[in-house]
Amino acid sequence: MKKVILAPDSFKGTLSAMQICSIMQEEIRSIYPKCRILSIPVADGGEGTVDSFLQAVKGEKIPLRVKGPYFDEIDSFYGLIDGGRTAVIEMAAAAGLPLAKARKDPSVTTTYGVGQLMRHALSKGARNIVIGMGGSCTNDGGSGMAAAMGVEFSNSHGDPFIPVGGTLHKIAKIECARAAQLLQGVKVRAMCDVDNPLHGENGAAFVFAPQKGADMEMVRLLDDNLRFYERSLQRWTGKKDAGALPGSGAAGGLGAGAYALFNAQLAPGIDLVLETVKFDDLLSGCDIVFTGEGRLDGQSLRGKAVTGIARKAKTKKVPVCAVVGDVLDDGVLPVYEAGVSAIFSTNRLAVPFSEAKTLAAQNLKFTMKNILALMKAVDGLQTSI
Amino acid sequence: MKKVILAPDSFKGTLSAMQICSIMQEEIRSIYPKCRILSIPVADGGEGTVDSFLQAVKGEKIPLRVKGPYFDEIDSFYGLIDGGRTAVIEMAAAAGLPLAKARKDPSVTTTYGVGQLMRHALSKGARNIVIGMGGSCTNDGGSGMAAAMGVEFSNSHGDPFIPVGGTLHKIAKIECARAAQLLQGVKVRAMCDVDNPLHGENGAAFVFAPQKGADMEMVRLLDDNLRFYERSLQRWTGKKDAGALPGSGAAGGLGAGAYALFNAQLAPGIDLVLETVKFDDLLSGCDIVFTGEGRLDGQSLRGKAVTGIARKAKTKKVPVCAVVGDVLDDGVLPVYEAGVSAIFSTNRLAVPFSEAKTLAAQNLKFTMKNILALMKAVDGLQTSI
């Protein structure tokens, strides 16, 4: 075995994609010490997204002081890859829930810093922007980000302001000209693994604001404001589907803002990862791809990581082995059809998840060890026939 | 892949070794249609032992009317293999718990029919007798079996009788001459996967009699009688360890009787299976062995099946893949050391055993399918390099 690609999704609730790569790599090293191993931990858009990309391809982590969720100055960063042409920005690095610390309040937090990261990347020459949406503490519809990128919001008195979740209803006018100029010839894409609309019972406020610190009263206020925000976006950008587009409710409505104000494309994270790291090229000369995720079922959007990877590998005739936590029957067929050769569950005891999750790392290690040992044993077999 | 051996133990409580062979075979057929498949379901000495041997090697199932556990006439059978030189007798076929039906009472049941099966086999020319001990409804110390083979038990009045669990204490004399003559040049071995002594708290009565229908009062009586029986065996056969030998308490004490009265060897079932089917010879030209058991841990005697198989395969450099239910850490190292290349658990959901056991067949099927698919994928890989 000369070249292996590791492209696992995270095992949600137990292991990050980076941890999985690291365990897989260690096991491969011990059985195939000379094998070239490429790690592409599949970023989910949340915390760790930039590191995941930088793990997969050459690039630079650019540190930057920007405004944090409470308009305070914080140390943030983004990634520059592809020779500086592509910037990877995780919104969690400037508006992430951990940055809110004990003061969680999605009615006053901003994504302004996210826009600052974008603006800095553009000034460095980036012409592709990939925004990881996930883990936000905000509900500002991405208006803060847009403001930092030159979009002007003003109230009914004509006074400019930077809206937050609690003040979106004060927007009387949106002026995009400066931002449009900055973004000329620039492609903005946002990693989006949820299909929530901007408002309503499945919207950003009702589904995600409670975990950001909102009580029911605040949720209703935020939802009303997002509804108002939708109309503002429709009016001033002409994007009629700004609030209905699947994923517009991602990251406190940042999906809607990025789409309407930056003309951003919302795409499944896996598509952006595979395209950005030029997965097709990496497959050349690859003997096998190991992928995986926490739960293989027929429902999850996240399951698209495994099938997305398999589909690409299939066209290059590279075998794919999926190592996953739980395997449900309805998840199996589409995965085989996409091109996965074999699926192995890391479960090795009949115990409930509460117990199994404490064994996640050692179970993954065990499963990888045995898959590789079988491959090695069969290798020997072949050469001896 | 040209030749595969399937040698699984049963998954206790879920799948028999025969069922496992059948599932494994089906999956191999679908991926390697031309592969030669040898099935050696590892018999556990209990019900199905004869069929297991006959599945593994050519032979004949001999039907015979013998006495059942209540001295009634029943239809029984044994197996003749190895060109008629070896007889395989499962005691459950003449003294099994299902034969007791609703009348379970280990103080009155007999193993007489087991001796009749032996005697018939000897008359047909068998010179090796393998007795599967397991699933008995008796507690007669094998005295019924011995009586059918010509051993004479008499009471203090000099009257001959056939002892049962409740009357072992009436033995005043044991005369083995006729049986010894019948067994001249004959090797008797009993499959023994428990190490219980004849009596005491770990003995046949205390450990096994309750499931055969004994209440505590009867258990104490049976245990006293086995204690008396031990002294009788010691006195009349000179076998001082008749009651202390590990396994002498197997099958209602049949282990002790076979050992003391027939000079039988008590051996782990797997050893007798591998020797009887000439496993070493079968390994020739074999590409891979699939074995497995319900639970791989450091404790179980049964685990010896997997290690026993692996040790033999290792000397012939044949890879071994173990497919098991639960895998415990302490069970893993000895199994690798014995020569197992890779271990896969059939668990694929983090659910408790009560739920997992209902999925045993489909989980085994799934696991085999994916192991074979991986092997196939890696096959292709090799030929393309």
mmCIF file of N, CA and C in Angstrom, chain A residues 1-2 286-288 290 295 319 321 325-329 332 336 341-354 356 362 366-367 369-375 377-379 381-383 385, chain B residues 1-2 286-288 290 295 319 321 325-329 332 336 341-354 356 362 366-367 369-375 377-379 381-383 385:
data_model
loop_
_atom_site.group_PDB
_atom_site.id
_atom_site.type_symbol
_atom_site.label_atom_id
_atom_site.label_comp_id
_atom_site.label_asym_id
_atom_site.label_seq_id
_atom_site.Cartn_x
_atom_site.Cartn_y
_atom_site.Cartn_z
ATOM 1 N N MET A 1 0.844 -1.191 0.000
ATOM 2 C CA MET A 1 0.000 0.000 0.000
ATOM 3 C C MET A 1 0.886 1.250 0.000
ATOM 4 N N LYS A 2 0.675 2.077 -1.006
ATOM 5 C CA LYS A 2 1.578 3.229 -1.165
ATOM 6 C C LYS A 2 0.955 4.556 -0.764
ATOM 7 N N CYS A 286 -4.000 6.774 -5.470
ATOM 8 C CA CYS A 286 -4.425 6.391 -4.124
ATOM 9 C C CYS A 286 -4.931 4.941 -4.119
ATOM 10 N N ASP A 287 -4.489 4.153 -3.141
ATOM 11 C CA ASP A 287 -4.875 2.742 -3.067
ATOM 12 C C ASP A 287 -6.237 2.543 -2.424
ATOM 13 N N ILE A 288 -6.524 3.327 -1.425
ATOM 14 C CA ILE A 288 -7.809 3.180 -0.732
ATOM 15 C C ILE A 288 -8.122 4.466 0.029
ATOM 16 N N PHE A 290 -10.220 5.900 3.304
ATOM 17 C CA PHE A 290 -11.005 5.617 4.508
ATOM 18 C C PHE A 290 -11.858 6.823 4.842
ATOM 19 N N ARG A 295 -22.821 8.090 12.485
ATOM 20 C CA ARG A 295 -24.059 7.326 12.350
ATOM 21 C C ARG A 295 -24.461 7.313 10.890
ATOM 22 N N PRO A 319 -11.007 2.136 -4.211
ATOM 23 C CA PRO A 319 -11.901 1.554 -3.205
ATOM 24 C C PRO A 319 -12.083 2.485 -2.008
ATOM 25 N N CYS A 321 -13.428 2.533 2.028
ATOM 26 C CA CYS A 321 -13.846 1.793 3.216
ATOM 27 C C CYS A 321 -14.407 2.787 4.227
ATOM 28 N N GLY A 325 -19.762 4.773 13.362
ATOM 29 C CA GLY A 325 -20.281 4.375 14.656
ATOM 30 C C GLY A 325 -21.451 3.427 14.433
ATOM 31 N N ASP A 326 -22.655 3.955 14.514
ATOM 32 C CA ASP A 326 -23.825 3.123 14.258
ATOM 33 C C ASP A 326 -24.098 2.997 12.761
ATOM 34 N N VAL A 327 -24.543 1.822 12.365
ATOM 35 C CA VAL A 327 -24.948 1.594 10.969
ATOM 36 C C VAL A 327 -26.408 1.189 10.953
ATOM 37 N N LEU A 328 -27.260 2.002 10.381
ATOM 38 C CA LEU A 328 -28.667 1.650 10.255
ATOM 39 C C LEU A 328 -28.932 1.120 8.856
ATOM 40 N N ASP A 329 -29.884 0.204 8.766
ATOM 41 C CA ASP A 329 -30.136 -0.442 7.482
ATOM 42 C C ASP A 329 -30.448 0.550 6.372
ATOM 43 N N VAL A 332 -27.491 2.109 4.418
ATOM 44 C CA VAL A 332 -26.482 1.267 3.795
ATOM 45 C C VAL A 332 -26.536 1.319 2.265
ATOM 46 N N TYR A 336 -23.490 2.136 -0.499
ATOM 47 C CA TYR A 336 -22.896 1.180 -1.439
ATOM 48 C C TYR A 336 -23.025 1.707 -2.871
ATOM 49 N N SER A 341 -17.018 0.480 -0.785
ATOM 50 C CA SER A 341 -16.824 -0.960 -0.947
ATOM 51 C C SER A 341 -17.277 -1.710 0.294
ATOM 52 N N ALA A 342 -16.905 -1.207 1.451
ATOM 53 C CA ALA A 342 -17.159 -1.943 2.686
ATOM 54 C C ALA A 342 -17.408 -0.977 3.835
ATOM 55 N N ILE A 343 -18.287 -1.398 4.733
ATOM 56 C CA ILE A 343 -18.659 -0.573 5.890
ATOM 57 C C ILE A 343 -18.370 -1.366 7.157
ATOM 58 N N PHE A 344 -17.696 -0.762 8.091
ATOM 59 C CA PHE A 344 -17.465 -1.412 9.380
ATOM 60 C C PHE A 344 -17.929 -0.497 10.508
ATOM 61 N N SER A 345 -18.651 -1.086 11.448
ATOM 62 C CA SER A 345 -19.063 -0.341 12.638
ATOM 63 C C SER A 345 -17.978 -0.460 13.692
ATOM 64 N N THR A 346 -17.773 0.619 14.440
ATOM 65 C CA THR A 346 -16.778 0.569 15.521
ATOM 66 C C THR A 346 -17.345 -0.060 16.788
ATOM 67 N N ASN A 347 -18.668 -0.300 16.824
ATOM 68 C CA ASN A 347 -19.246 -0.942 18.004
ATOM 69 C C ASN A 347 -18.679 -2.347 18.155
ATOM 70 N N ARG A 348 -18.275 -2.703 19.358
ATOM 71 C CA ARG A 348 -17.822 -4.086 19.531
ATOM 72 C C ARG A 348 -18.335 -4.699 20.826
ATOM 73 N N LEU A 349 -19.259 -3.993 21.452
ATOM 74 C CA LEU A 349 -19.957 -4.535 22.618
ATOM 75 C C LEU A 349 -21.424 -4.172 22.471
ATOM 76 N N ALA A 350 -22.291 -5.074 22.893
ATOM 77 C CA ALA A 350 -23.714 -4.763 22.865
ATOM 78 C C ALA A 350 -24.066 -3.947 24.104
ATOM 79 N N VAL A 351 -23.740 -2.653 24.035
ATOM 80 C CA VAL A 351 -24.043 -1.754 25.150
ATOM 81 C C VAL A 351 -24.683 -0.494 24.586
ATOM 82 N N PRO A 352 -25.476 0.219 25.398
ATOM 83 C CA PRO A 352 -26.125 1.431 24.900
ATOM 84 C C PRO A 352 -25.109 2.543 24.619
ATOM 85 N N PHE A 353 -25.554 3.551 23.850
ATOM 86 C CA PHE A 353 -24.661 4.606 23.396
ATOM 87 C C PHE A 353 -23.980 5.337 24.546
ATOM 88 N N SER A 354 -24.720 5.519 25.662
ATOM 89 C CA SER A 354 -24.134 6.235 26.804
ATOM 90 C C SER A 354 -22.824 5.576 27.227
ATOM 91 N N ALA A 356 -21.142 3.249 25.074
ATOM 92 C CA ALA A 356 -20.302 3.093 23.873
ATOM 93 C C ALA A 356 -19.496 4.357 23.598
ATOM 94 N N GLN A 362 -10.978 4.145 21.516
ATOM 95 C CA GLN A 362 -10.367 2.817 21.505
ATOM 96 C C GLN A 362 -11.093 1.866 20.553
ATOM 97 N N PHE A 366 -9.352 -0.040 17.477
ATOM 98 C CA PHE A 366 -9.493 -1.488 17.330
ATOM 99 C C PHE A 366 -9.992 -1.848 15.929
ATOM 100 N N THR A 367 -11.007 -1.135 15.483
ATOM 101 C CA THR A 367 -11.601 -1.451 14.188
ATOM 102 C C THR A 367 -10.604 -1.213 13.055
ATOM 103 N N LYS A 369 -7.345 -1.186 13.266
ATOM 104 C CA LYS A 369 -6.274 -2.178 13.376
ATOM 105 C C LYS A 369 -6.674 -3.472 12.661
ATOM 106 N N ASN A 370 -7.900 -3.894 12.869
ATOM 107 C CA ASN A 370 -8.329 -5.171 12.316
ATOM 108 C C ASN A 370 -8.622 -5.106 10.820
ATOM 109 N N ILE A 371 -9.132 -3.970 10.372
ATOM 110 C CA ILE A 371 -9.320 -3.798 8.923
ATOM 111 C C ILE A 371 -7.964 -3.892 8.225
ATOM 112 N N LEU A 372 -6.994 -3.184 8.770
ATOM 113 C CA LEU A 372 -5.658 -3.168 8.154
ATOM 114 C C LEU A 372 -5.005 -4.537 8.237
ATOM 115 N N ALA A 373 -5.202 -5.206 9.368
ATOM 116 C CA ALA A 373 -4.616 -6.541 9.528
ATOM 117 C C ALA A 373 -5.210 -7.503 8.510
ATOM 118 N N LEU A 374 -6.510 -7.366 8.273
ATOM 119 C CA LEU A 374 -7.140 -8.232 7.267
ATOM 120 C C LEU A 374 -6.574 -7.926 5.884
ATOM 121 N N MET A 375 -6.448 -6.632 5.582
ATOM 122 C CA MET A 375 -5.892 -6.243 4.285
ATOM 123 C C MET A 375 -4.491 -6.818 4.115
ATOM 124 N N ALA A 377 -3.207 -9.401 5.647
ATOM 125 C CA ALA A 377 -3.269 -10.868 5.540
ATOM 126 C C ALA A 377 -3.660 -11.279 4.124
ATOM 127 N N VAL A 378 -4.579 -10.525 3.541
ATOM 128 C CA VAL A 378 -5.043 -10.853 2.198
ATOM 129 C C VAL A 378 -3.982 -10.480 1.166
ATOM 130 N N ASP A 379 -3.229 -9.413 1.451
ATOM 131 C CA ASP A 379 -2.066 -9.061 0.633
ATOM 132 C C ASP A 379 -1.134 -10.258 0.499
ATOM 133 N N LEU A 381 -1.643 -13.276 1.031
ATOM 134 C CA LEU A 381 -2.349 -14.325 0.320
ATOM 135 C C LEU A 381 -2.166 -14.205 -1.181
ATOM 136 N N GLN A 382 -2.399 -13.004 -1.668
ATOM 137 C CA GLN A 382 -2.313 -12.756 -3.102
ATOM 138 C C GLN A 382 -0.923 -13.070 -3.635
ATOM 139 N N THR A 383 0.069 -12.577 -2.948
ATOM 140 C CA THR A 383 1.420 -12.744 -3.457
ATOM 141 C C THR A 383 1.836 -14.210 -3.407
ATOM 142 N N ILE A 385 -0.158 -16.774 -4.024
ATOM 143 C CA ILE A 385 -0.906 -17.643 -4.965
ATOM 144 C C ILE A 385 -0.183 -17.686 -6.313
ATOM 145 N N MET B 1 -9.914 -16.230 -4.642
ATOM 146 C CA MET B 1 -10.038 -17.080 -3.463
ATOM 147 C C MET B 1 -10.568 -18.448 -3.877
ATOM 148 N N LYS B 2 -9.800 -19.481 -3.562
ATOM 149 C CA LYS B 2 -10.156 -20.808 -4.065
ATOM 150 C C LYS B 2 -10.756 -21.723 -3.006
ATOM 151 N N CYS B 286 -5.827 -23.915 1.740
ATOM 152 C CA CYS B 286 -6.890 -23.014 2.198
ATOM 153 C C CYS B 286 -6.399 -21.568 2.208
ATOM 154 N N ASP B 287 -7.205 -20.648 1.661
ATOM 155 C CA ASP B 287 -6.809 -19.244 1.588
ATOM 156 C C ASP B 287 -7.054 -18.492 2.876
ATOM 157 N N ILE B 288 -8.136 -18.803 3.543
ATOM 158 C CA ILE B 288 -8.459 -18.091 4.786
ATOM 159 C C ILE B 288 -9.456 -18.933 5.585
ATOM 160 N N PHE B 290 -12.433 -18.632 8.452
ATOM 161 C CA PHE B 290 -13.310 -17.771 9.246
ATOM 162 C C PHE B 290 -13.750 -18.536 10.486
ATOM 163 N N ARG B 295 -18.808 -14.301 22.196
ATOM 164 C CA ARG B 295 -18.210 -13.306 23.076
ATOM 165 C C ARG B 295 -16.736 -13.645 23.257
ATOM 166 N N PRO B 319 -4.214 -17.430 6.983
ATOM 167 C CA PRO B 319 -4.795 -16.333 7.768
ATOM 168 C C PRO B 319 -6.131 -16.745 8.393
ATOM 169 N N CYS B 321 -9.633 -15.120 10.213
ATOM 170 C CA CYS B 321 -10.451 -13.958 10.518
ATOM 171 C C CYS B 321 -11.543 -14.379 11.497
ATOM 172 N N GLY B 325 -19.437 -11.813 18.351
ATOM 173 C CA GLY B 325 -20.417 -10.885 18.899
ATOM 174 C C GLY B 325 -19.676 -9.795 19.653
ATOM 175 N N ASP B 326 -19.627 -9.915 20.954
ATOM 176 C CA ASP B 326 -18.910 -8.933 21.759
ATOM 177 C C ASP B 326 -17.409 -9.222 21.786
ATOM 178 N N VAL B 327 -16.627 -8.173 21.762
ATOM 179 C CA VAL B 327 -15.175 -8.306 21.884
ATOM 180 C C VAL B 327 -14.726 -7.547 23.127
ATOM 181 N N LEU B 328 -14.215 -8.259 24.112
ATOM 182 C CA LEU B 328 -13.692 -7.597 25.306
ATOM 183 C C LEU B 328 -12.181 -7.492 25.190
ATOM 184 N N ASP B 329 -11.641 -6.433 25.782
ATOM 185 C CA ASP B 329 -10.209 -6.187 25.634
ATOM 186 C C ASP B 329 -9.364 -7.363 26.087
ATOM 187 N N VAL B 332 -8.613 -10.205 23.569
ATOM 188 C CA VAL B 332 -8.027 -9.903 22.271
ATOM 189 C C VAL B 332 -6.591 -10.421 22.126
ATOM 190 N N TYR B 336 -4.901 -12.878 19.172
ATOM 191 C CA TYR B 336 -3.899 -12.464 18.183
ATOM 192 C C TYR B 336 -2.668 -13.361 18.286
ATOM 193 N N SER B 341 -5.620 -13.219 12.537
ATOM 194 C CA SER B 341 -5.144 -12.005 11.867
ATOM 195 C C SER B 341 -6.001 -10.809 12.217
ATOM 196 N N ALA B 342 -7.297 -10.991 12.177
ATOM 197 C CA ALA B 342 -8.203 -9.856 12.349
ATOM 198 C C ALA B 342 -9.483 -10.292 13.039
ATOM 199 N N ILE B 343 -10.020 -9.397 13.849
ATOM 200 C CA ILE B 343 -11.236 -9.665 14.607
ATOM 201 C C ILE B 343 -12.282 -8.608 14.253
ATOM 202 N N PHE B 344 -13.475 -9.041 13.942
ATOM 203 C CA PHE B 344 -14.556 -8.094 13.686
ATOM 204 C C PHE B 344 -15.760 -8.434 14.557
ATOM 205 N N SER B 345 -16.315 -7.398 15.179
ATOM 206 C CA SER B 345 -17.533 -7.586 15.966
ATOM 207 C C SER B 345 -18.737 -7.434 15.050
ATOM 208 N N THR B 346 -19.779 -8.223 15.310
ATOM 209 C CA THR B 346 -20.992 -8.093 14.499
ATOM 210 C C THR B 346 -21.882 -6.957 14.995
ATOM 211 N N ASN B 347 -21.572 -6.381 16.148
ATOM 212 C CA ASN B 347 -22.381 -5.265 16.629
ATOM 213 C C ASN B 347 -22.257 -4.092 15.669
ATOM 214 N N ARG B 348 -23.383 -3.487 15.349
ATOM 215 C CA ARG B 348 -23.284 -2.299 14.500
ATOM 216 C C ARG B 348 -24.214 -1.185 14.944
ATOM 217 N N LEU B 349 -24.785 -1.384 16.143
ATOM 218 C CA LEU B 349 -25.581 -0.334 16.763
ATOM 219 C C LEU B 349 -25.213 -0.310 18.244
ATOM 220 N N ALA B 350 -25.159 0.868 18.811
ATOM 221 C CA ALA B 350 -24.902 0.964 20.242
ATOM 222 C C ALA B 350 -26.200 0.715 20.996
ATOM 223 N N VAL B 351 -26.562 -0.570 21.098
ATOM 224 C CA VAL B 351 -27.782 -0.950 21.815
ATOM 225 C C VAL B 351 -27.454 -2.104 22.747
ATOM 226 N N PRO B 352 -28.225 -2.271 23.832
ATOM 227 C CA PRO B 352 -27.935 -3.365 24.772
ATOM 228 C C PRO B 352 -28.194 -4.729 24.145
ATOM 229 N N PHE B 353 -27.644 -5.781 24.782
ATOM 230 C CA PHE B 353 -27.697 -7.127 24.224
ATOM 231 C C PHE B 353 -29.127 -7.595 23.961
ATOM 232 N N SER B 354 -30.053 -7.214 24.868
ATOM 233 C CA SER B 354 -31.447 -7.645 24.704
ATOM 234 C C SER B 354 -31.961 -7.251 23.325
ATOM 235 N N ALA B 356 -29.692 -6.280 20.704
ATOM 236 C CA ALA B 356 -28.717 -6.744 19.711
ATOM 237 C C ALA B 356 -28.976 -8.203 19.331
ATOM 238 N N GLN B 362 -28.876 -10.961 10.993
ATOM 239 C CA GLN B 362 -28.648 -9.921 9.991
ATOM 240 C C GLN B 362 -27.338 -9.166 10.236
ATOM 241 N N PHE B 366 -24.328 -8.895 7.595
ATOM 242 C CA PHE B 366 -23.771 -7.595 7.238
ATOM 243 C C PHE B 366 -22.251 -7.586 7.399
ATOM 244 N N THR B 367 -21.792 -8.114 8.533
ATOM 245 C CA THR B 367 -20.363 -8.083 8.814
ATOM 246 C C THR B 367 -19.590 -8.930 7.808
ATOM 247 N N LYS B 369 -20.524 -9.758 4.791
ATOM 248 C CA LYS B 369 -20.611 -9.108 3.479
ATOM 249 C C LYS B 369 -19.500 -8.057 3.336
ATOM 250 N N ASN B 370 -19.312 -7.277 4.390
ATOM 251 C CA ASN B 370 -18.359 -6.179 4.296
ATOM 252 C C ASN B 370 -16.909 -6.647 4.391
ATOM 253 N N ILE B 371 -16.657 -7.676 5.184
ATOM 254 C CA ILE B 371 -15.307 -8.254 5.221
ATOM 255 C C ILE B 371 -14.934 -8.759 3.825
ATOM 256 N N LEU B 372 -15.866 -9.480 3.215
ATOM 257 C CA LEU B 372 -15.594 -10.051 1.898
ATOM 258 C C LEU B 372 -15.459 -8.960 0.842
ATOM 259 N N ALA B 373 -16.298 -7.928 0.971
ATOM 260 C CA ALA B 373 -16.221 -6.822 0.012
ATOM 261 C C ALA B 373 -14.870 -6.123 0.126
ATOM 262 N N LEU B 374 -14.393 -5.963 1.354
ATOM 263 C CA LEU B 374 -13.080 -5.340 1.539
ATOM 264 C C LEU B 374 -11.992 -6.216 0.920
ATOM 265 N N MET B 375 -12.079 -7.525 1.169
ATOM 266 C CA MET B 375 -11.085 -8.438 0.603
ATOM 267 C C MET B 375 -11.091 -8.351 -0.918
ATOM 268 N N ALA B 377 -12.133 -5.850 -2.737
ATOM 269 C CA ALA B 377 -11.627 -4.543 -3.169
ATOM 270 C C ALA B 377 -10.103 -4.521 -3.122
ATOM 271 N N VAL B 378 -9.544 -5.146 -2.120
ATOM 272 C CA VAL B 378 -8.093 -5.150 -1.959
ATOM 273 C C VAL B 378 -7.458 -6.111 -2.970
ATOM 274 N N ASP B 379 -8.178 -7.180 -3.284
ATOM 275 C CA ASP B 379 -7.759 -8.077 -4.364
ATOM 276 C C ASP B 379 -7.517 -7.290 -5.641
ATOM 277 N N LEU B 381 -7.093 -4.249 -6.070
ATOM 278 C CA LEU B 381 -5.997 -3.321 -5.830
ATOM 279 C C LEU B 381 -4.658 -3.958 -6.168
ATOM 280 N N GLN B 382 -4.466 -5.153 -5.617
ATOM 281 C CA GLN B 382 -3.201 -5.850 -5.812
ATOM 282 C C GLN B 382 -2.937 -6.108 -7.283
ATOM 283 N N THR B 383 -3.954 -6.612 -7.960
ATOM 284 C CA THR B 383 -3.719 -6.985 -9.351
ATOM 285 C C THR B 383 -3.475 -5.748 -10.197
ATOM 286 N N ILE B 385 -1.731 -3.086 -9.254
ATOM 287 C CA ILE B 385 -0.460 -2.410 -8.966
ATOM 288 C C ILE B 385 0.665 -3.023 -9.792
#
